[in-house]
Short mmCIF file of C-alpha atoms in Angstrom, two decimals:
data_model
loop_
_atom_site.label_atom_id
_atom_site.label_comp_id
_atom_site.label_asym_id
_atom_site.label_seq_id
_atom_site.Cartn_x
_atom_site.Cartn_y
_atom_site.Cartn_z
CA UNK A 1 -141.63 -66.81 -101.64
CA UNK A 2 -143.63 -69.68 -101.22
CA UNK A 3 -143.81 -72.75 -104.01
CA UNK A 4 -147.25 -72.19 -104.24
CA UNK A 5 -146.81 -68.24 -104.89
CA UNK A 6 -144.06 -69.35 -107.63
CA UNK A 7 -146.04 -71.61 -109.32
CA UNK A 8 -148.79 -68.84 -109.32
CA UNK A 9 -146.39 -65.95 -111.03
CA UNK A 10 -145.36 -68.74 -113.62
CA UNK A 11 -148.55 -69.46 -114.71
CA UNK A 12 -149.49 -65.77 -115.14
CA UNK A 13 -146.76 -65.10 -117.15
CA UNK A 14 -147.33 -67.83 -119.44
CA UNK A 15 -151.04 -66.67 -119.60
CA UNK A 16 -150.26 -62.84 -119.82
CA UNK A 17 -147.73 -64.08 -123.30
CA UNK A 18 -151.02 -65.32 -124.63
CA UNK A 19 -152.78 -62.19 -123.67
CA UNK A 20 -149.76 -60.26 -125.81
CA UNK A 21 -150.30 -62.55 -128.79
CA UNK A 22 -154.05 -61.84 -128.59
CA UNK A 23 -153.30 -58.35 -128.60
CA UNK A 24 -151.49 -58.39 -132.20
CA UNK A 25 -155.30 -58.95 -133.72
CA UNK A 26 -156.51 -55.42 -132.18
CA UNK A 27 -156.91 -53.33 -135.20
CA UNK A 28 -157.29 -49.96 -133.64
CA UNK A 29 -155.66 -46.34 -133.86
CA UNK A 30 -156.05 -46.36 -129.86
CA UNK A 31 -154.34 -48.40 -127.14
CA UNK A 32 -153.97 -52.21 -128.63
CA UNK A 33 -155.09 -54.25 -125.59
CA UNK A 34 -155.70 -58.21 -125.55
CA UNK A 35 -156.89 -60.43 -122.78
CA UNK A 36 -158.04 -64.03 -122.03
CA UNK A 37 -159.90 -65.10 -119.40
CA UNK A 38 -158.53 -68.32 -117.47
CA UNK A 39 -160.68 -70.36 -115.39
CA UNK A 40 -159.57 -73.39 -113.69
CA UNK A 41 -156.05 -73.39 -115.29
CA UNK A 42 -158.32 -73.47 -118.67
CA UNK A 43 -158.58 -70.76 -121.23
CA UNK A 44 -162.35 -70.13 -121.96
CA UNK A 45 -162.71 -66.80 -123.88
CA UNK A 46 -159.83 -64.10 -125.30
CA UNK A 47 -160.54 -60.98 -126.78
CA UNK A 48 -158.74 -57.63 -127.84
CA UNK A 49 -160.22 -54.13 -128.56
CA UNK A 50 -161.66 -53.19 -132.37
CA UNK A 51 -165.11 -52.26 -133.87
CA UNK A 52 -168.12 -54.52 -133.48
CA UNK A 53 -168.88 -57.70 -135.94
CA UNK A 54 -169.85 -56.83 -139.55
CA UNK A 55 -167.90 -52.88 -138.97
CA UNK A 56 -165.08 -52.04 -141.05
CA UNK A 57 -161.94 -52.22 -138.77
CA UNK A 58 -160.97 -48.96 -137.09
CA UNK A 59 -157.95 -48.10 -138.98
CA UNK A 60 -160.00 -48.58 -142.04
CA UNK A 61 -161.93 -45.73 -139.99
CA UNK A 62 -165.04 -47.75 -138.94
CA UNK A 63 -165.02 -45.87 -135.70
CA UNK A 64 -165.20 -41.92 -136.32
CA UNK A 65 -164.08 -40.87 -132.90
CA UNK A 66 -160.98 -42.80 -133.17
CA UNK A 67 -160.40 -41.53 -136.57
CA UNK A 68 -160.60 -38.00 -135.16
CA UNK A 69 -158.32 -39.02 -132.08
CA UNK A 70 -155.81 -39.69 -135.00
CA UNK A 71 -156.47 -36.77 -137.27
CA UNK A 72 -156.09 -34.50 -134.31
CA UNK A 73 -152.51 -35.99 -133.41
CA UNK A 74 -151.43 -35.60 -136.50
CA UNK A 75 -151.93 -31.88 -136.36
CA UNK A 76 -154.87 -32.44 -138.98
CA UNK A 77 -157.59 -30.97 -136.81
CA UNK A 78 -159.77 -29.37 -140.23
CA UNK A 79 -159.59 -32.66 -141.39
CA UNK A 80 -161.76 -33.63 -137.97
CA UNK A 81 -165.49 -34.73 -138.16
CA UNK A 82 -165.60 -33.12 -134.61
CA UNK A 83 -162.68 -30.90 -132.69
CA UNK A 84 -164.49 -32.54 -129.35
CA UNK A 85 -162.89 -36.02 -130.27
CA UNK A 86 -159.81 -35.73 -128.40
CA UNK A 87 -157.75 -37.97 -125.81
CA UNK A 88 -160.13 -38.66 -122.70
CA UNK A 89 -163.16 -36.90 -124.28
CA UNK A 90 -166.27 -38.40 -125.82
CA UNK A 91 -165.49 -41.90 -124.82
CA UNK A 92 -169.12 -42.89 -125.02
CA UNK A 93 -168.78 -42.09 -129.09
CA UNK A 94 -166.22 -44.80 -129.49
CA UNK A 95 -167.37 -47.45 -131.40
CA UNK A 96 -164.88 -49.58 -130.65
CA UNK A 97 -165.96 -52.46 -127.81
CA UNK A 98 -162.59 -52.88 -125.69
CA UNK A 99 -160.44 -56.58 -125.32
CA UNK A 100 -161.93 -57.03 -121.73
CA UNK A 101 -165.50 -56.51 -123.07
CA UNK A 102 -165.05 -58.86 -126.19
CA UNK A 103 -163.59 -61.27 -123.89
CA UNK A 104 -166.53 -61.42 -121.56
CA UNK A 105 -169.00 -61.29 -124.84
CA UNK A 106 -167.91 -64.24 -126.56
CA UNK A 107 -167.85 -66.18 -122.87
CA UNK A 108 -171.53 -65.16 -122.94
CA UNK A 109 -172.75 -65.97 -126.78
CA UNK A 110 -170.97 -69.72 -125.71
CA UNK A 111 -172.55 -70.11 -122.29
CA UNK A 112 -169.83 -69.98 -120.46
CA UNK A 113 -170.19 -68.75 -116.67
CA UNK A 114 -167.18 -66.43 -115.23
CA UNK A 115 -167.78 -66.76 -112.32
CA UNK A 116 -164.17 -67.58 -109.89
CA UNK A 117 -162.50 -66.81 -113.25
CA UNK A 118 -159.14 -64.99 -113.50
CA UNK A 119 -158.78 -62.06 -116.17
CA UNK A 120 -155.72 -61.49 -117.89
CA UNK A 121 -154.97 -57.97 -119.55
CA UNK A 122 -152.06 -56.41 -121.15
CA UNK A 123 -152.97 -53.00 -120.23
CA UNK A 124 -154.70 -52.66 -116.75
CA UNK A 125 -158.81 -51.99 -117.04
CA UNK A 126 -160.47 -48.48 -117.14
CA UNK A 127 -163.14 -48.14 -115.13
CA UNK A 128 -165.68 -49.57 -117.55
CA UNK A 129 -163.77 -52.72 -117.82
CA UNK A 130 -163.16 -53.15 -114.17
CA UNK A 131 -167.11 -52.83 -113.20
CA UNK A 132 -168.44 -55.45 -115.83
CA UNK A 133 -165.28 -57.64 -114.68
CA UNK A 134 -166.98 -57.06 -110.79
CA UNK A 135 -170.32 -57.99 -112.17
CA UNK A 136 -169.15 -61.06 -114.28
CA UNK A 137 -167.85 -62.78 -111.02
CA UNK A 138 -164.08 -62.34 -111.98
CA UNK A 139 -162.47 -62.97 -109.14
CA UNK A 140 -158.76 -61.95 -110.18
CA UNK A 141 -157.43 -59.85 -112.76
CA UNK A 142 -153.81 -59.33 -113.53
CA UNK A 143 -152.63 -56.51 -116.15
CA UNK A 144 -149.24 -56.37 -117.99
CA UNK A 145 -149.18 -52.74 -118.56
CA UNK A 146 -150.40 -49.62 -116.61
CA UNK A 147 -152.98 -47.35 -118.25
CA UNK A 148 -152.19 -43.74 -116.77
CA UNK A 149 -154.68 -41.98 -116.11
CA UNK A 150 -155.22 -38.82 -113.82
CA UNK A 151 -158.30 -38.77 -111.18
CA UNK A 152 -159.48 -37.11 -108.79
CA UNK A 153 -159.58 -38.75 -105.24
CA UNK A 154 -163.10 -39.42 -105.49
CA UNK A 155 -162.87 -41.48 -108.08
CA UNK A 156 -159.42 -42.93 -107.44
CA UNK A 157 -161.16 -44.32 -104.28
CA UNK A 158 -164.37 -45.45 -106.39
CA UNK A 159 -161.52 -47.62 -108.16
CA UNK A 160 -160.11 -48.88 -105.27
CA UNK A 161 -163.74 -50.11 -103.96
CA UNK A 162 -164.26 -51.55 -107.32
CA UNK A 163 -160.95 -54.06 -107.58
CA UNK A 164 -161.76 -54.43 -104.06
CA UNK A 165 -164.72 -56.62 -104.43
CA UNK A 166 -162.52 -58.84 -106.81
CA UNK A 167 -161.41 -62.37 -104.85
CA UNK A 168 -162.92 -61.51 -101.53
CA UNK A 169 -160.53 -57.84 -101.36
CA UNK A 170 -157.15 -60.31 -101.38
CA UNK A 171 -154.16 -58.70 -102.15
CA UNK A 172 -153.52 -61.01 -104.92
CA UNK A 173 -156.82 -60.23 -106.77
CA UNK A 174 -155.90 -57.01 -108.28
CA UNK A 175 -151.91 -57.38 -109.48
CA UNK A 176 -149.36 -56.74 -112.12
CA UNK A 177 -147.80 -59.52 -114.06
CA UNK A 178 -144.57 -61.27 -111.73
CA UNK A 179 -146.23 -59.96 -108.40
CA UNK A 180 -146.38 -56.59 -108.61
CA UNK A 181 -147.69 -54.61 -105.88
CA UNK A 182 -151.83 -53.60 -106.49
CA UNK A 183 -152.63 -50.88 -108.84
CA UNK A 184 -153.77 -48.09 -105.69
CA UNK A 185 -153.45 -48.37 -102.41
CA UNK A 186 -154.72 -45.76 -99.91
CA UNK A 187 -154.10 -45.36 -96.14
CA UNK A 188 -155.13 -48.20 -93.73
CA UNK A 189 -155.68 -50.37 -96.00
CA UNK A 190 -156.04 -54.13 -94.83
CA UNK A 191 -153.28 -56.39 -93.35
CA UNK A 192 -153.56 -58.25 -96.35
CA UNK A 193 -151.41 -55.61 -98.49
CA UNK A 194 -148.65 -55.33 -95.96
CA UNK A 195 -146.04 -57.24 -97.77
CA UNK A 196 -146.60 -55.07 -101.08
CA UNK A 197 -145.09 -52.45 -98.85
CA UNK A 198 -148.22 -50.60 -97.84
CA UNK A 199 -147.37 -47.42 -100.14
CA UNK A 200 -150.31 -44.86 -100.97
CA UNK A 201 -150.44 -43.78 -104.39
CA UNK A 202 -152.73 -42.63 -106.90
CA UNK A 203 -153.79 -43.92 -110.67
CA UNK A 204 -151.35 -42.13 -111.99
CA UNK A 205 -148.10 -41.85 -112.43
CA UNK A 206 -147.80 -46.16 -112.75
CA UNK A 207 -147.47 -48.12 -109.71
CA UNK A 208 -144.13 -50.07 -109.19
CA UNK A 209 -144.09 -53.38 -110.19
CA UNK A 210 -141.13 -54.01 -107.45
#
């Protein structure tokens, strides 16, 4: 490994800790994800998941779907508002405006550009996440933990051609924390992945982090 790649893994750790401690303000019955967005070995924006400004916090049930999500997993499904609020269903009900999202918000309401910007995220994006990351010039983005999640090849490609626009389609632009190999990688993919070992695999189960 090269001083240079070293360096690189040390400084994401350090900035992936800060992305944990972030995550300790998400007030959420969901997934608790925080991230901060680095650019030029400067934080300029953080963020973690939780209702909108001025909206009582989600475990104080300011979001109904995720207060269904948690009625229904406690086996309290009369008590729900609406049996169709269930894990991976009604998604575009949620209230709550996810860590990457907030993140890129408050970058905005300060003026700050993203562009060449490196995104750092405990829990790797969804789909959502990872297009407005695209779109807000981020050219790196480097997760913590994996978000399973079972597609269809269709769309696990659409993912693949969506972190592949990040840092010019580098191998290094889409990565877990300490050099983990990319998130998916599919058959003939570019000479550029062939030290991660050049495995194909799919969004879920998690990729190794070998």
């Amino acid at each position: 490994m090269s001083d240079a790649r070293a360096k690189q893994i040390e400084r994401d750790r350090y900035y992936m800790g800060l992305a944990n401690a972030v995550e300790t303000g998400a007030d959420c019955f969901g997934t608790k994800v925080g991230a901060v967005v680095v650019l030029k070995n400067r934080v300029v924006s953080t963020g973690y998941n939780g209702t909108p400004a001025g909206f009582p916090n989600c475990t104080d049930n300011g979001c109904v779907r995720c207060h269904d999500r948690w009625l229904e997993k406690q086996n309290r499904q009369r008590e729900m508002s609406d049996v169709a609020h269930v894990e991976g269903a009604g998604l575009d009900r949620c209230i709550c405006v996810h860590a990457e999202q907030n993140a890129f918000l408050t970058a905005a309401r300060f003026g700050i550009a993203l562009e060449g910007a490196t995104l750092y995220t405990t829990v790797s994006p969804c789909f959502g996440c990872l297009k407005e990351s695209v779109q807000a010039g981020i050219d790196r983005i480097v997760y913590d933990r994996w978000y399973a999640a079972t597609y269809g090849q269709a769309l696990v490609e659409q993912y693949v051609a969506l972190y592949g626009h990040l840092g010019a389609g580098t191998a290094r632009a889409f990565e877990a924390v300490g050099g983990g190999r990319p998130a998916v990688e599919t058959e003939g993919q570019p000479d550029a992945y062939a030290e991660t070992g050049g495995r194909t695999m799919t969004l879920d189960p998690p990729p190794s982090s070998n």
